[in-house]
Amino acid sequence: MSSFREQRFPRVRVSARAVRQFVGDTLAGWGVSERRDDIRLCASELAANAVLHGAPAGREFSVRLTREREVLWIEVRDSGPGCPVLRQPGSEAEGGRGLWLVGVLADELEVREEVVGKTVRAGFKSVRV
């Protein structure tokens, strides 16, 4: 059996913190404590990417948590153009570590192009849900 929670957030910098709170509250409500910090960090990194690179000005982005039998998923969807590319940043790079970090912490990372925008999704397999 699966369940989910979803919420929309405005394209403002403080939304990354609000996403962390939303995810933390959802995980607590579901009784999930394993890998909670990793999951919250990945959610805020994906949200920050949506704010900085994804959602067009004046638009919102959505965050969806889905718990399935063996995997907990975080999905961040925005309506902006282009798709992020996972790459390892150089030691001198000033940015570009967010998606790389999500790729390291999550068990699965997917980027899906949608009719409008894209969805970036991270899965955590070893979480008892």
PDB file of C-alpha atoms in Angstrom:
ATOM      1  CA  MET A   1       0.000   0.000   0.000  1.00  0.00           C
ATOM      2  CA  SER A   2       1.311   3.436  -0.823  1.00  0.00           C
ATOM      3  CA  SER A   3       0.462   6.881   0.456  1.00  0.00           C
ATOM      4  CA  PHE A   4       1.605  10.373  -0.402  1.00  0.00           C
ATOM      5  CA  ARG A   5       1.589  14.007   0.620  1.00  0.00           C
ATOM      6  CA  GLU A   6       2.051  16.912  -1.739  1.00  0.00           C
ATOM      7  CA  GLN A   7       2.402  20.651  -1.315  1.00  0.00           C
ATOM      8  CA  ARG A   8       3.103  23.638  -3.545  1.00  0.00           C
ATOM      9  CA  PHE A   9       5.686  26.270  -2.685  1.00  0.00           C
ATOM     10  CA  PRO A  10       6.391  29.756  -4.064  1.00  0.00           C
ATOM     11  CA  ARG A  11       9.554  30.501  -6.013  1.00  0.00           C
ATOM     12  CA  VAL A  12      11.363  32.236  -3.148  1.00  0.00           C
ATOM     13  CA  ARG A  13      14.605  31.278  -1.401  1.00  0.00           C
ATOM     14  CA  VAL A  14      12.965  30.556   1.962  1.00  0.00           C
ATOM     15  CA  SER A  15      10.957  27.784   0.312  1.00  0.00           C
ATOM     16  CA  ALA A  16      13.900  25.383   0.698  1.00  0.00           C
ATOM     17  CA  ARG A  17      13.543  25.712   4.475  1.00  0.00           C
ATOM     18  CA  ALA A  18       9.756  25.304   4.231  1.00  0.00           C
ATOM     19  CA  VAL A  19      10.260  22.151   2.143  1.00  0.00           C
ATOM     20  CA  ARG A  20      12.632  20.722   4.786  1.00  0.00           C
ATOM     21  CA  GLN A  21       9.962  21.371   7.416  1.00  0.00           C
ATOM     22  CA  PHE A  22       7.191  19.844   5.286  1.00  0.00           C
ATOM     23  CA  VAL A  23       9.289  16.735   4.654  1.00  0.00           C
ATOM     24  CA  GLY A  24      10.312  16.436   8.317  1.00  0.00           C
ATOM     25  CA  ASP A  25       6.713  16.759   9.490  1.00  0.00           C
ATOM     26  CA  THR A  26       5.532  14.218   6.922  1.00  0.00           C
ATOM     27  CA  LEU A  27       8.224  11.706   7.877  1.00  0.00           C
ATOM     28  CA  ALA A  28       7.413  12.146  11.570  1.00  0.00           C
ATOM     29  CA  GLY A  29       3.718  11.608  10.855  1.00  0.00           C
ATOM     30  CA  TRP A  30       4.544   8.423   8.980  1.00  0.00           C
ATOM     31  CA  GLY A  31       6.862   7.227  11.755  1.00  0.00           C
ATOM     32  CA  VAL A  32       9.939   7.312   9.511  1.00  0.00           C
ATOM     33  CA  SER A  33      13.168   8.097  11.354  1.00  0.00           C
ATOM     34  CA  GLU A  34      15.748   6.189   9.296  1.00  0.00           C
ATOM     35  CA  ARG A  35      17.796   8.415   6.990  1.00  0.00           C
ATOM     36  CA  ARG A  36      15.589  11.354   7.948  1.00  0.00           C
ATOM     37  CA  ASP A  37      18.422  13.900   7.746  1.00  0.00           C
ATOM     38  CA  ASP A  38      19.507  12.621   4.316  1.00  0.00           C
ATOM     39  CA  ILE A  39      15.947  12.754   3.031  1.00  0.00           C
ATOM     40  CA  ARG A  40      15.378  16.282   4.342  1.00  0.00           C
ATOM     41  CA  LEU A  41      18.700  17.483   2.899  1.00  0.00           C
ATOM     42  CA  CYS A  42      17.919  16.015  -0.518  1.00  0.00           C
ATOM     43  CA  ALA A  43      14.459  17.594  -0.484  1.00  0.00           C
ATOM     44  CA  SER A  44      15.862  21.031   0.302  1.00  0.00           C
ATOM     45  CA  GLU A  45      18.562  20.688  -2.390  1.00  0.00           C
ATOM     46  CA  LEU A  46      15.964  19.756  -5.002  1.00  0.00           C
ATOM     47  CA  ALA A  47      13.769  22.639  -3.833  1.00  0.00           C
ATOM     48  CA  ALA A  48      16.686  25.072  -4.039  1.00  0.00           C
ATOM     49  CA  ASN A  49      17.319  23.930  -7.613  1.00  0.00           C
ATOM     50  CA  ALA A  50      13.660  24.514  -8.473  1.00  0.00           C
ATOM     51  CA  VAL A  51      13.846  28.026  -7.019  1.00  0.00           C
ATOM     52  CA  LEU A  52      17.180  28.950  -8.618  1.00  0.00           C
ATOM     53  CA  HIS A  53      16.984  27.172 -11.964  1.00  0.00           C
ATOM     54  CA  GLY A  54      13.554  25.641 -12.551  1.00  0.00           C
ATOM     55  CA  ALA A  55      10.404  27.496 -11.679  1.00  0.00           C
ATOM     56  CA  PRO A  56       9.866  30.622 -13.774  1.00  0.00           C
ATOM     57  CA  ALA A  57       9.334  33.910 -11.953  1.00  0.00           C
ATOM     58  CA  GLY A  58       5.883  34.166 -10.403  1.00  0.00           C
ATOM     59  CA  ARG A  59       5.271  30.423 -10.541  1.00  0.00           C
ATOM     60  CA  GLU A  60       5.302  27.725  -7.899  1.00  0.00           C
ATOM     61  CA  PHE A  61       6.852  24.282  -7.712  1.00  0.00           C
ATOM     62  CA  SER A  62       5.483  21.166  -6.048  1.00  0.00           C
ATOM     63  CA  VAL A  63       6.993  18.649  -3.671  1.00  0.00           C
ATOM     64  CA  ARG A  64       5.507  15.201  -3.349  1.00  0.00           C
ATOM     65  CA  LEU A  65       6.513  12.478  -0.909  1.00  0.00           C
ATOM     66  CA  THR A  66       5.344   8.983  -1.696  1.00  0.00           C
ATOM     67  CA  ARG A  67       5.897   6.011   0.505  1.00  0.00           C
ATOM     68  CA  GLU A  68       5.681   2.680  -1.167  1.00  0.00           C
ATOM     69  CA  ARG A  69       6.366  -0.752   0.128  1.00  0.00           C
ATOM     70  CA  GLU A  70      10.153  -0.613  -0.250  1.00  0.00           C
ATOM     71  CA  VAL A  71      10.972   2.933  -1.362  1.00  0.00           C
ATOM     72  CA  LEU A  72      10.298   6.445  -0.123  1.00  0.00           C
ATOM     73  CA  TRP A  73      10.275   8.953  -2.998  1.00  0.00           C
ATOM     74  CA  ILE A  74      10.756  12.710  -3.034  1.00  0.00           C
ATOM     75  CA  GLU A  75       9.592  14.410  -6.222  1.00  0.00           C
ATOM     76  CA  VAL A  76      10.091  18.064  -7.046  1.00  0.00           C
ATOM     77  CA  ARG A  77       8.282  19.330 -10.116  1.00  0.00           C
ATOM     78  CA  ASP A  78       8.588  22.731 -11.736  1.00  0.00           C
ATOM     79  CA  SER A  79       7.360  24.251 -14.976  1.00  0.00           C
ATOM     80  CA  GLY A  80      10.659  25.685 -16.174  1.00  0.00           C
ATOM     81  CA  PRO A  81      12.496  24.699 -19.339  1.00  0.00           C
ATOM     82  CA  GLY A  82      15.516  22.411 -19.516  1.00  0.00           C
ATOM     83  CA  CYS A  83      16.569  19.429 -17.454  1.00  0.00           C
ATOM     84  CA  PRO A  84      19.303  19.279 -14.845  1.00  0.00           C
ATOM     85  CA  VAL A  85      22.361  17.189 -15.587  1.00  0.00           C
ATOM     86  CA  LEU A  86      24.113  15.202 -12.897  1.00  0.00           C
ATOM     87  CA  ARG A  87      27.848  15.915 -12.926  1.00  0.00           C
ATOM     88  CA  GLN A  88      30.598  15.810 -10.389  1.00  0.00           C
ATOM     89  CA  PRO A  89      31.737  19.356  -9.633  1.00  0.00           C
ATOM     90  CA  GLY A  90      35.401  20.233  -9.726  1.00  0.00           C
ATOM     91  CA  SER A  91      37.163  21.115  -6.484  1.00  0.00           C
ATOM     92  CA  GLU A  92      37.274  24.793  -7.473  1.00  0.00           C
ATOM     93  CA  ALA A  93      33.639  25.019  -8.582  1.00  0.00           C
ATOM     94  CA  GLU A  94      31.522  27.479  -6.631  1.00  0.00           C
ATOM     95  CA  GLY A  95      28.272  25.643  -7.303  1.00  0.00           C
ATOM     96  CA  GLY A  96      26.849  22.574  -8.926  1.00  0.00           C
ATOM     97  CA  ARG A  97      26.974  20.307  -5.905  1.00  0.00           C
ATOM     98  CA  GLY A  98      23.261  20.075  -5.060  1.00  0.00           C
ATOM     99  CA  LEU A  99      22.175  17.463  -7.579  1.00  0.00           C
ATOM    100  CA  TRP A 100      25.479  15.624  -7.173  1.00  0.00           C
ATOM    101  CA  LEU A 101      24.872  15.453  -3.412  1.00  0.00           C
ATOM    102  CA  VAL A 102      21.350  14.119  -3.957  1.00  0.00           C
ATOM    103  CA  GLY A 103      22.806  11.485  -6.287  1.00  0.00           C
ATOM    104  CA  VAL A 104      25.275  10.414  -3.598  1.00  0.00           C
ATOM    105  CA  LEU A 105      22.761  10.273  -0.722  1.00  0.00           C
ATOM    106  CA  ALA A 106      19.753   8.791  -2.519  1.00  0.00           C
ATOM    107  CA  ASP A 107      19.547   5.231  -3.791  1.00  0.00           C
ATOM    108  CA  GLU A 108      17.900   6.328  -7.028  1.00  0.00           C
ATOM    109  CA  LEU A 109      17.801   9.616  -8.904  1.00  0.00           C
ATOM    110  CA  GLU A 110      15.623  10.254 -11.933  1.00  0.00           C
ATOM    111  CA  VAL A 111      14.904  13.291 -14.082  1.00  0.00           C
ATOM    112  CA  ARG A 112      11.748  13.176 -16.181  1.00  0.00           C
ATOM    113  CA  GLU A 113      10.796  15.720 -18.798  1.00  0.00           C
ATOM    114  CA  GLU A 114       7.111  16.569 -18.574  1.00  0.00           C
ATOM    115  CA  VAL A 115       4.852  18.195 -21.182  1.00  0.00           C
ATOM    116  CA  VAL A 116       5.609  21.410 -19.293  1.00  0.00           C
ATOM    117  CA  GLY A 117       8.718  21.437 -17.106  1.00  0.00           C
ATOM    118  CA  LYS A 118      10.297  18.468 -15.397  1.00  0.00           C
ATOM    119  CA  THR A 119      10.234  16.267 -12.325  1.00  0.00           C
ATOM    120  CA  VAL A 120      13.340  15.355 -10.362  1.00  0.00           C
ATOM    121  CA  ARG A 121      12.824  12.357  -8.129  1.00  0.00           C
ATOM    122  CA  ALA A 122      15.015  10.743  -5.480  1.00  0.00           C
ATOM    123  CA  GLY A 123      14.329   7.339  -3.955  1.00  0.00           C
ATOM    124  CA  PHE A 124      15.437   5.951  -0.607  1.00  0.00           C
ATOM    125  CA  LYS A 125      15.246   2.162  -0.469  1.00  0.00           C
ATOM    126  CA  SER A 126      16.422   1.244   2.991  1.00  0.00           C
ATOM    127  CA  VAL A 127      13.750   3.266   4.746  1.00  0.00           C
ATOM    128  CA  ARG A 128      11.149   1.192   6.554  1.00  0.00           C
ATOM    129  CA  VAL A 129       7.848   2.740   5.585  1.00  0.00           C
TER     130      VAL A 129
END
